[in-house]
Coordinates of C-alpha atoms in Angstrom, one line a residue:
Chain A
X7 CA 0.0 0.0 0.0
X8 CA 1.3 3.4 -1.0
X9 CA 0.2 6.9 -0.2
X10 CA -0.4 8.6 -3.6
X11 CA -1.7 11.9 -2.4
X12 CA -1.9 13.8 0.9
X13 CA -4.1 16.9 1.5
X14 CA -4.1 18.7 4.8
X15 CA -6.3 21.6 5.8
X16 CA -5.8 23.6 9.0
X17 CA -3.5 20.9 10.2
X18 CA -0.6 22.1 12.5
X19 CA 1.0 25.1 10.7
X20 CA -0.5 24.3 7.3
X21 CA -3.5 26.3 6.1
X22 CA -3.9 24.1 3.1
X23 CA -1.5 21.8 1.3
X24 CA -1.8 19.1 -1.3
X25 CA 1.1 16.8 -2.3
X26 CA 1.4 14.0 -4.8
X27 CA 4.0 11.5 -3.9
X28 CA 6.4 9.2 -5.7
X29 CA 8.5 6.4 -4.3
X30 CA 11.2 8.6 -2.6
X31 CA 9.9 11.7 -1.0
X32 CA 12.2 14.2 0.7
X33 CA 10.9 17.2 2.8
X34 CA 13.7 19.7 3.0
X35 CA 13.7 22.8 5.2
X36 CA 15.0 24.6 8.4
X37 CA 13.8 23.5 11.8
X38 CA 10.2 24.3 12.9
X39 CA 8.9 24.9 9.4
X40 CA 6.5 21.9 9.2
X41 CA 8.5 18.9 7.9
X42 CA 7.5 16.6 10.8
X43 CA 3.9 17.8 10.6
X44 CA 3.6 16.2 7.2
X45 CA 4.9 12.9 8.6
X46 CA 2.5 13.3 11.5
X47 CA -0.4 13.7 9.1
X48 CA 0.7 10.4 7.4
X49 CA 0.9 8.8 10.8
X50 CA -2.6 9.9 11.5
X51 CA -3.8 8.2 8.4
X52 CA -2.0 5.0 9.4
X53 CA -2.9 4.9 13.1
X54 CA -5.7 7.5 13.5
X55 CA -3.6 9.2 16.1
X56 CA -0.5 11.3 16.4
X57 CA 3.0 9.7 16.8
X58 CA 3.7 12.5 19.3
X59 CA 0.5 11.6 21.3
X60 CA -0.8 15.0 20.5
X61 CA -4.5 15.7 21.2
X62 CA -6.8 16.6 18.3
X63 CA -7.3 20.1 19.6
X64 CA -3.5 20.6 19.5
X65 CA -3.3 19.5 15.9
X66 CA -5.7 22.1 14.6
X67 CA -3.9 25.1 13.2
X68 CA -3.5 28.0 15.6
X69 CA -6.7 30.1 15.4
X70 CA -8.7 27.3 13.6
X71 CA -11.3 25.2 15.2
X72 CA -11.0 22.1 13.0
X73 CA -8.5 20.1 10.9
X74 CA -8.9 17.8 7.9
X75 CA -6.6 15.2 6.5
X76 CA -7.2 13.2 3.3
X77 CA -5.0 10.5 1.9
X78 CA -5.4 8.6 -1.4
X79 CA -4.0 5.1 -0.9
X80 CA -3.1 2.7 -3.7
X81 CA -2.2 -1.0 -3.3
X82 CA -1.7 -1.6 -7.0
X83 CA -5.2 -3.0 -7.4
X84 CA -7.5 -0.4 -6.0
X85 CA -7.5 3.2 -4.7
X86 CA -9.0 4.1 -1.3
X87 CA -9.8 7.5 0.0
X88 CA -9.2 7.9 3.7
X89 CA -10.3 11.0 5.5
X90 CA -10.0 12.3 9.0
X91 CA -11.9 15.3 10.1
X92 CA -12.0 17.0 13.5
X93 CA -14.0 19.9 14.8
X94 CA -13.5 21.4 18.2
X95 CA -16.1 20.2 20.7
X96 CA -16.9 17.1 18.6
X97 CA -15.4 13.7 18.0
X98 CA -12.9 13.0 15.3
X99 CA -14.5 11.4 12.3
X100 CA -12.8 8.8 10.1
X101 CA -14.3 7.9 6.7
X102 CA -13.1 5.4 4.2
X103 CA -14.3 5.9 0.6
X104 CA -16.9 8.2 2.1
X105 CA -18.2 5.7 4.6
X106 CA -18.0 6.7 8.3
X107 CA -16.0 4.3 10.4
X108 CA -17.3 3.6 13.9
X109 CA -14.4 1.4 14.8
X110 CA -11.0 3.0 14.2
X111 CA -9.5 -0.5 14.5
X112 CA -10.9 -1.2 11.0
X113 CA -8.6 1.6 9.7
X114 CA -5.4 1.0 11.6
X115 CA -3.1 -1.2 9.5
X116 CA -4.6 -0.2 6.2
X117 CA -1.5 1.9 5.5
X118 CA 1.3 0.1 7.3
X119 CA 4.2 2.2 8.4
X120 CA 7.5 2.1 10.2
X121 CA 8.3 5.4 11.8
X122 CA 11.8 6.3 12.7
X123 CA 12.4 9.6 14.5
X124 CA 14.9 10.9 17.0
X125 CA 12.5 10.1 19.8
X126 CA 12.3 6.4 18.6
X127 CA 15.3 5.7 20.9
X128 CA 12.7 5.8 23.7
X129 CA 12.0 2.2 22.9
X130 CA 15.5 1.5 24.1
X131 CA 16.2 4.2 26.6
X132 CA 12.8 5.3 27.8
X133 CA 10.3 4.0 30.4
X134 CA 8.5 0.6 30.3
X135 CA 5.4 2.6 29.1
X136 CA 7.4 3.8 26.1
X137 CA 8.3 0.2 25.3
X138 CA 4.8 -1.1 25.7
X139 CA 3.6 1.7 23.4
X140 CA 6.2 0.6 20.8
X141 CA 4.9 -2.9 21.0
X142 CA 1.2 -2.0 20.9
X143 CA 1.7 0.3 17.9
X144 CA 3.5 -2.5 16.0
X145 CA 1.1 -5.4 16.8
X146 CA -2.0 -3.2 16.2
X147 CA -0.9 -2.7 12.6
X148 CA -0.8 -6.5 11.9
X149 CA -3.5 -8.0 14.2
X150 CA -6.9 -6.3 14.2
X151 CA -8.2 -8.1 17.3
X152 CA -5.2 -6.8 19.2
X153 CA -6.3 -3.2 19.2
X154 CA -9.8 -4.2 20.1
X155 CA -8.5 -6.3 23.0
X156 CA -6.4 -3.3 24.1
X157 CA -9.4 -1.1 24.2
X158 CA -11.4 -3.6 26.1
X159 CA -8.6 -4.2 28.5
X160 CA -8.2 -0.4 29.3
X161 CA -11.9 -0.2 29.8
X162 CA -12.0 -3.2 32.2
X163 CA -9.0 -1.8 34.0
X164 CA -10.6 1.6 34.7
X165 CA -13.8 -0.1 35.8
X166 CA -11.9 -2.3 38.2
X167 CA -9.8 0.6 39.5
X168 CA -13.0 2.6 40.2
X169 CA -14.6 -0.5 41.8
X170 CA -11.5 -0.9 44.0
X171 CA -11.8 2.7 45.3
X172 CA -15.5 2.2 46.0
X173 CA -14.7 -1.0 47.9
X174 CA -12.0 0.7 49.9
X175 CA -14.6 3.4 50.9
X176 CA -17.0 0.6 51.9
X177 CA -19.5 1.6 49.2
X178 CA -19.2 -1.7 47.3
X179 CA -19.3 -5.4 48.2
X180 CA -16.5 -7.8 47.2
X181 CA -18.9 -9.8 45.1
X182 CA -19.5 -6.7 43.0
X183 CA -15.8 -5.8 42.7
X184 CA -15.0 -9.3 41.5
X185 CA -17.2 -9.1 38.4
X186 CA -14.5 -7.0 36.7
X187 CA -11.9 -9.8 37.0
X188 CA -13.4 -11.9 34.1
X189 CA -13.4 -9.2 31.4
X190 CA -10.0 -7.9 32.6
X191 CA -8.5 -11.4 32.6
X192 CA -10.0 -12.3 29.2
X193 CA -8.6 -9.4 27.4
X194 CA -5.4 -9.4 29.5
X195 CA -4.7 -13.1 28.7
X196 CA -5.1 -12.4 25.0
X197 CA -2.8 -9.4 25.1
X198 CA -0.1 -11.2 27.0
X199 CA -0.2 -14.2 24.7
X200 CA 0.1 -12.1 21.6
X201 CA 2.9 -10.0 23.0
X202 CA 4.8 -13.1 24.0
X203 CA 4.4 -14.5 20.5
X204 CA 5.4 -11.4 18.7
X205 CA 8.5 -10.8 20.9
X206 CA 9.5 -14.3 20.3
X207 CA 9.4 -13.6 16.6
X208 CA 11.0 -10.2 16.9
X209 CA 14.1 -11.2 18.9
X210 CA 15.9 -13.3 16.3
X211 CA 15.2 -10.6 13.7
X212 CA 16.7 -8.1 16.0
X213 CA 19.8 -10.2 16.6
X214 CA 20.4 -10.5 12.9
X215 CA 20.0 -6.8 12.2
X216 CA 22.3 -5.8 15.1
X217 CA 24.9 -8.2 13.8
X218 CA 24.7 -6.6 10.3
X219 CA 25.0 -3.1 11.7
X220 CA 27.5 -3.6 14.5
X221 CA 29.4 -6.8 13.6
X222 CA 29.5 -10.2 15.0
X223 CA 30.6 -9.1 18.5
X224 CA 27.3 -7.5 19.5
X225 CA 24.5 -9.9 20.3
X226 CA 21.2 -8.2 20.7
X227 CA 18.3 -9.8 22.5
X228 CA 14.7 -8.8 23.1
X229 CA 13.1 -10.2 26.3
X230 CA 9.5 -9.8 27.1
X231 CA 8.8 -9.6 30.8
X232 CA 5.2 -10.5 31.2
X233 CA 3.6 -9.4 34.5
X234 CA 1.5 -12.5 34.4
X235 CA 3.1 -15.7 33.2
X236 CA 2.6 -19.4 33.6
X237 CA 1.6 -22.7 32.0
X238 CA -2.0 -21.6 31.8
X239 CA -2.3 -17.8 31.6
X240 CA -6.0 -18.0 32.5
X241 CA -5.3 -19.7 35.8
X242 CA -2.2 -17.5 36.5
X243 CA -4.2 -14.4 35.9
X244 CA -7.1 -15.4 38.2
X245 CA -4.7 -16.5 41.0
X246 CA -2.7 -13.4 40.8
X247 CA -5.8 -11.2 40.9
X248 CA -7.1 -13.0 44.0
X249 CA -3.7 -12.8 45.8
X250 CA -3.4 -9.1 45.1
X251 CA -6.9 -8.2 46.0
X252 CA -6.4 -6.8 49.5
X253 CA -3.4 -4.7 48.4
X254 CA -5.2 -3.5 45.3
X255 CA -8.2 -2.4 47.4
X256 CA -5.9 -0.5 49.7
X257 CA -4.1 1.3 46.9
X258 CA -7.2 1.7 44.7
X259 CA -5.4 0.4 41.7
X260 CA -4.8 -2.9 39.9
X261 CA -1.3 -4.2 40.2
X262 CA -1.6 -7.3 38.0
X263 CA -1.8 -7.5 34.3
X264 CA -0.1 -6.6 31.0
X265 CA -0.3 -2.8 31.8
X266 CA 2.7 -3.7 34.1
X267 CA 4.7 -5.6 31.4
X268 CA 8.1 -4.6 30.3
X269 CA 10.4 -5.3 27.5
X270 CA 14.1 -5.7 28.0
X271 CA 16.6 -5.0 25.2
X272 CA 20.0 -6.6 25.8
X273 CA 23.4 -6.3 24.3
X274 CA 25.7 -9.2 25.1
X275 CA 23.5 -10.2 28.0
X276 CA 23.4 -6.7 29.6
X277 CA 20.6 -4.2 29.6
X278 CA 21.1 -1.8 26.8
X279 CA 19.1 0.9 28.6
X280 CA 21.4 0.8 31.6
X281 CA 24.8 -0.2 30.2
X282 CA 24.7 0.7 26.5
X283 CA 26.6 3.7 25.2
X284 CA 24.7 6.4 23.3
X285 CA 26.1 5.0 20.0
X286 CA 25.1 1.5 20.9
X287 CA 21.6 2.6 21.8
X288 CA 21.3 4.4 18.5
X289 CA 22.4 1.4 16.6
X290 CA 20.1 -0.8 18.5
X291 CA 17.2 1.5 17.8
X292 CA 18.0 1.3 14.1
X293 CA 18.2 -2.5 14.3
X294 CA 14.9 -2.5 16.1
X295 CA 13.2 -0.4 13.4
X296 CA 14.6 -2.7 10.7
X297 CA 13.3 -5.7 12.5
X298 CA 10.0 -4.0 13.0
X299 CA 9.9 -3.6 9.3
X300 CA 10.8 -7.2 8.6
X301 CA 8.3 -8.5 11.2
X302 CA 5.4 -6.5 9.8
X303 CA 6.3 -7.7 6.3
X304 CA 6.4 -11.3 7.4
X305 CA 3.3 -11.1 9.6
X306 CA 1.1 -9.4 7.0
X307 CA 2.8 -10.2 3.7
X308 CA 2.9 -6.4 3.0
X309 CA 6.0 -4.3 3.2
X310 CA 5.3 -1.1 5.2
X311 CA 6.0 2.5 4.2
X312 CA 9.1 4.0 5.9
X313 CA 8.8 7.4 7.6
X314 CA 12.2 8.7 8.5
X315 CA 12.2 11.9 10.5
X316 CA 15.4 13.8 10.9
X317 CA 17.5 10.7 11.0
X318 CA 20.6 12.3 9.4
X319 CA 21.2 14.5 12.5
X320 CA 20.5 11.5 14.8
X321 CA 22.7 8.9 13.1
X322 CA 26.3 9.2 11.8
X323 CA 26.8 9.0 8.0
X324 CA 27.6 5.3 8.0
X325 CA 24.5 4.3 9.9
X326 CA 22.4 6.8 7.9
X327 CA 23.6 5.3 4.6
X328 CA 22.8 1.8 5.8
X329 CA 19.3 2.9 6.8
X330 CA 18.7 4.5 3.4
X331 CA 19.9 1.5 1.4
X332 CA 17.9 -0.9 3.6
X333 CA 14.6 1.0 3.4
X334 CA 15.3 2.1 -0.1
X335 CA 15.5 -1.4 -1.5
X336 CA 12.8 -3.0 0.7
X337 CA 10.1 -0.4 1.2
X338 CA 7.4 0.4 -1.4
X339 CA 7.7 4.1 -0.4
X340 CA 9.9 6.3 1.7
X341 CA 9.3 9.7 3.3
X342 CA 12.3 11.5 4.6
X343 CA 12.8 14.9 6.4
X344 CA 16.1 16.7 6.6
X345 CA 17.6 20.2 6.8
X346 CA 19.7 19.5 3.8
X347 CA 19.7 16.7 1.2
X348 CA 21.8 13.9 2.3
X349 CA 24.6 13.0 -0.1
X350 CA 23.5 9.4 -0.5
X351 CA 20.2 10.6 -1.6
X352 CA 21.5 13.2 -4.0
X353 CA 23.0 10.5 -6.1
X354 CA 19.5 8.9 -6.3
X355 CA 17.8 10.1 -9.4
X356 CA 14.3 9.2 -8.7
X357 CA 13.2 11.3 -5.7
X358 CA 10.7 14.0 -5.3
X359 CA 11.7 16.9 -3.2
X360 CA 9.7 19.6 -1.4
X361 CA 11.0 22.8 0.2
X362 CA 9.1 23.3 3.4
X363 CA 8.9 26.8 4.7
X364 CA 6.5 28.2 7.3
X365 CA 3.7 25.8 6.6
X366 CA 4.0 25.7 2.9
X367 CA 5.3 22.9 0.7
X368 CA 6.9 24.0 -2.5
X369 CA 7.6 21.2 -5.0
X370 CA 11.3 21.6 -5.9
X371 CA 12.3 18.7 -8.2
X372 CA 11.3 15.2 -9.2
X373 CA 12.6 12.2 -10.9
X374 CA 9.2 10.5 -11.1
Chain B
X25 CA -31.7 29.4 14.4
X26 CA -32.2 33.2 14.7
X27 CA -33.7 33.3 11.2
X28 CA -36.7 31.1 12.2
X29 CA -39.9 32.4 13.7
X30 CA -39.9 31.8 17.5
X31 CA -42.5 28.9 17.6
X32 CA -40.7 27.1 14.8
X33 CA -37.3 27.5 16.5
X34 CA -38.9 26.0 19.7
X35 CA -40.2 23.0 17.7
X36 CA -36.8 22.4 16.1
X37 CA -35.1 22.6 19.6
X38 CA -37.6 19.9 20.9
X39 CA -37.1 17.6 17.9
X40 CA -33.3 17.8 18.1
X41 CA -33.5 16.3 21.6
X42 CA -34.6 13.0 20.0
X43 CA -32.0 10.3 19.4
X44 CA -30.5 10.3 15.9
X45 CA -32.1 13.6 15.0
X46 CA -29.7 16.4 14.0
X47 CA -30.3 19.8 12.6
X48 CA -31.2 18.7 9.1
X49 CA -33.5 15.9 10.1
X50 CA -35.2 18.2 12.6
X51 CA -35.8 20.7 9.9
X52 CA -37.2 18.1 7.5
X53 CA -39.6 16.7 10.2
X54 CA -40.7 20.2 11.2
X55 CA -41.5 21.4 7.7
X56 CA -43.3 18.1 7.0
X57 CA -45.5 18.6 10.1
X58 CA -46.3 22.2 9.1
X59 CA -47.4 21.1 5.6
X60 CA -49.7 18.3 7.0
X61 CA -53.4 19.1 7.9
X62 CA -53.6 20.6 11.4
X63 CA -55.9 17.8 12.5
X64 CA -53.3 15.1 11.7
X65 CA -50.6 16.8 13.6
X66 CA -52.9 17.3 16.6
X67 CA -53.6 13.6 16.5
X68 CA -49.8 12.9 16.4
X69 CA -49.2 15.1 19.4
X70 CA -52.1 13.5 21.3
X71 CA -51.0 10.0 20.5
X72 CA -47.5 10.7 21.8
X73 CA -48.8 12.2 25.0
X74 CA -51.3 9.4 25.5
X75 CA -48.7 6.7 24.9
X76 CA -46.6 8.4 27.6
X77 CA -49.5 8.6 30.0
X78 CA -51.0 5.2 29.4
X79 CA -47.8 3.2 29.4
X80 CA -46.1 1.9 32.5
X81 CA -43.4 -0.7 33.4
X82 CA -44.6 -4.3 33.5
X83 CA -44.6 -5.4 37.1
X84 CA -43.0 -8.8 36.1
X85 CA -40.6 -8.4 33.2
X86 CA -39.9 -4.6 33.4
X87 CA -40.8 -3.9 29.7
X88 CA -43.4 -1.4 28.6
X89 CA -47.1 -2.2 28.9
X90 CA -50.4 -0.4 29.0
X91 CA -51.6 0.5 32.5
X92 CA -54.7 -1.5 31.9
X93 CA -52.6 -4.6 31.0
X94 CA -50.2 -5.2 33.8
X95 CA -48.4 -7.7 33.8
X96 CA -47.8 -7.3 30.1
X97 CA -49.2 -9.4 27.3
X98 CA -46.2 -11.7 27.0
X99 CA -45.9 -12.3 30.7
X100 CA -49.7 -13.2 30.8
X101 CA -49.8 -15.3 27.7
X102 CA -50.8 -18.9 28.1
X103 CA -49.0 -19.7 24.9
X104 CA -45.5 -18.8 26.1
X105 CA -43.1 -21.3 27.5
X106 CA -42.9 -20.4 31.2
X107 CA -39.8 -22.5 31.9
X108 CA -37.4 -20.1 30.2
X109 CA -36.5 -16.4 30.8
X110 CA -34.4 -14.4 28.4
X111 CA -32.5 -11.6 30.1
X112 CA -32.0 -8.4 28.0
X113 CA -30.6 -4.9 28.7
X114 CA -33.5 -2.8 27.5
X115 CA -37.1 -3.1 26.2
X116 CA -36.0 -2.5 22.6
X117 CA -34.1 -5.8 22.7
X118 CA -37.4 -7.7 23.3
X119 CA -38.7 -6.3 20.0
X120 CA -35.7 -7.8 18.2
X121 CA -36.4 -11.2 19.6
X122 CA -40.1 -11.0 18.9
X123 CA -39.6 -10.0 15.3
X124 CA -37.5 -13.1 15.0
X125 CA -40.5 -15.0 16.3
X126 CA -38.9 -18.3 17.2
X127 CA -38.3 -17.6 20.9
X128 CA -41.4 -18.6 22.8
X129 CA -40.2 -18.1 26.4
X130 CA -40.5 -15.1 28.7
X131 CA -38.3 -12.0 29.1
X132 CA -36.7 -10.0 31.8
X133 CA -35.4 -6.4 31.3
X134 CA -32.5 -5.4 33.4
X135 CA -32.6 -1.7 32.5
X136 CA -28.8 -1.4 31.8
X137 CA -25.5 -3.1 32.7
X138 CA -23.2 -2.8 35.7
X139 CA -20.7 0.1 35.6
X140 CA -18.5 1.2 38.5
X141 CA -17.5 4.3 36.5
X142 CA -21.1 5.3 36.0
X143 CA -22.2 4.1 39.5
X144 CA -24.6 1.5 38.2
X145 CA -25.1 -1.1 41.0
X146 CA -27.0 -4.4 41.0
X147 CA -29.9 -2.7 42.9
X148 CA -30.1 -0.1 40.2
X149 CA -30.8 -2.9 37.7
X150 CA -33.7 -5.3 38.0
X151 CA -31.5 -8.0 39.4
X152 CA -33.2 -8.7 42.7
X153 CA -36.5 -9.0 40.8
X154 CA -34.9 -11.5 38.4
X155 CA -33.6 -13.7 41.3
X156 CA -36.9 -13.8 43.1
X157 CA -38.7 -14.5 39.8
X158 CA -36.4 -17.5 38.9
X159 CA -36.8 -18.9 42.4
X160 CA -40.5 -18.5 42.7
X161 CA -41.4 -19.7 39.2
X162 CA -39.0 -22.6 39.2
X163 CA -37.5 -21.4 35.9
X164 CA -35.6 -24.2 34.1
X165 CA -33.4 -22.0 31.9
X166 CA -32.1 -18.4 32.1
X167 CA -30.7 -17.1 28.8
X168 CA -28.4 -14.2 29.1
X169 CA -28.6 -12.0 26.0
X170 CA -26.5 -8.9 26.9
X171 CA -24.3 -7.0 24.6
X172 CA -20.7 -8.4 24.4
X173 CA -19.1 -5.2 25.9
X174 CA -16.8 -5.1 28.9
X175 CA -19.8 -4.1 31.1
X176 CA -22.1 -6.6 29.5
X177 CA -19.6 -9.4 30.3
X178 CA -19.2 -8.2 33.8
X179 CA -22.9 -8.3 34.3
X180 CA -23.1 -11.8 32.9
X181 CA -20.5 -12.9 35.4
X182 CA -22.4 -11.3 38.3
X183 CA -25.7 -12.8 37.2
X184 CA -24.3 -16.3 36.7
X185 CA -22.8 -16.2 40.2
X186 CA -26.1 -14.9 41.7
X187 CA -28.1 -17.6 39.9
X188 CA -25.7 -20.4 40.9
X189 CA -27.5 -21.6 44.0
X190 CA -30.8 -21.9 42.1
X191 CA -31.5 -25.0 40.0
X192 CA -32.0 -23.1 36.8
X193 CA -29.6 -23.8 33.9
X194 CA -27.8 -20.5 32.9
X195 CA -26.8 -20.0 29.3
X196 CA -25.5 -17.2 27.2
X197 CA -26.3 -16.4 23.5
X198 CA -23.4 -17.1 21.0
X199 CA -21.6 -14.3 19.2
X200 CA -20.3 -14.8 15.7
X201 CA -20.8 -14.4 12.0
X202 CA -24.1 -12.9 10.8
X203 CA -26.0 -15.3 8.5
X204 CA -26.1 -14.2 4.9
X205 CA -22.7 -12.4 5.1
X206 CA -19.6 -13.5 3.3
X207 CA -16.7 -14.5 5.5
X208 CA -14.4 -12.0 3.9
X209 CA -16.7 -9.1 4.9
X210 CA -16.8 -10.1 8.5
X211 CA -14.5 -7.9 10.7
X212 CA -11.6 -9.7 12.3
X213 CA -12.8 -9.2 15.9
X214 CA -16.1 -10.9 15.2
X215 CA -14.4 -13.7 13.2
X216 CA -12.0 -14.3 16.1
X217 CA -15.0 -14.5 18.5
X218 CA -16.7 -16.9 16.2
X219 CA -13.5 -19.0 15.9
X220 CA -13.2 -19.2 19.7
X221 CA -16.7 -20.5 20.1
X222 CA -16.6 -22.9 17.2
X223 CA -18.5 -26.2 17.6
X224 CA -18.3 -29.8 16.4
X225 CA -19.9 -30.5 13.0
X226 CA -23.0 -32.5 13.9

């Protein structure tokens, strides 16, 4: 699936812009002119939310009360028109070929992407929450039921947390509190099993990519630390919830479940977050992105589109070159932002270039 | 709505309070009513008001019934199978079952589902009434037909535990692929649900 055309209205610092894309697309410009905003709009089409976790109101242009994004997608057989419209005070509306979509999970994964930005290192360096978000975003693109389980799980979790508080204040009986265990465990077990499975597939891919980037000496490993584990996840979940009940009531919050999972990235058996140098962490992030790409391709049979935000400043030239050549040969479409055209790309004839300045995109050159 | 005469603006405001009615629909309905003979519209208004005045909650199942007919027609019918009770969230759900026509048992309307976040408790739903009904009437089967939401599933859990000491068999309707639809048009979540509750080929 490729993005043929993007139109944004009142989105971030763009009043209105329409761009027709080729296979290599380069957004050039100084900082804070709107390069990343275009990638954000593409991320919105892919995931129905911002990669920066921005709220809808934040994404409306300053002084405007609404925004609109339209993408024309093409998978070689058919074209689809995907639109996202938001108006202040209302809900975001997503339509596919003019049909309103009640479930956003039907849209997520239509346009598959791998997003690489300076903040992507959070998956290696950041908090457990950053790493869960990385995993959730990846699996949601490939497995539709995952996103719906995630939504159910969060809903059941907030119900149980509220019930815990009411029980603590002696406004609810235990028998009533416990009704939330079944829906929580049902979705929780499915999330845990899926994360285990995907991490098991991702780890060997990561090892291979790290070896290619850093040489034989650096063995990378991805270990999923499930909060609930055991032969039978169902039984383990139920037992853990029962054991934690008294404490959970006292704290008014649920301490058991996949919202407490973590992901550990290791280099030669040691935590990359704690012991890796900055250079190692960057290389590992790059290897992780490349394995994400490979996994998505293997899991869905479709190669994702690559969005590379400001990677030249983040990576040294050697790593940047490897990144371009990898995504360049594998991905059906590449979007790249930079302050100046990277040398390796200048040699590439077939790229479309836009000059981005203060919320305008000026088409500069194209090779088709 | 400043460009409308005051009484028309008031009508539009009232119509827009109805579910599924936005500005355009309200306008279409209002102009239609104004074109109709006054007598027809008066009858419509009267019918709405009378329905509201004459209807009440059935003392047994909790659905709507006329004040002169309480318990409701289904609860009173000698032709219904009194050994089974189908539990639904709201009266509208009974209409769906009745249109289908093949269910011949009785109903029980809960009036919602449990929600800690919205402070909906078992006593806010018609759960005590259900329990005493099942016990008193020696019901053989209780069919739980709630929506498959997080709250619906929690309510199913609660009901099945409350019903456990009673001899009634407790069942839950199956969720899966709508008949008449092609497999490749079914969304993945529904398909997964259907796969999980697959059954032996008879």
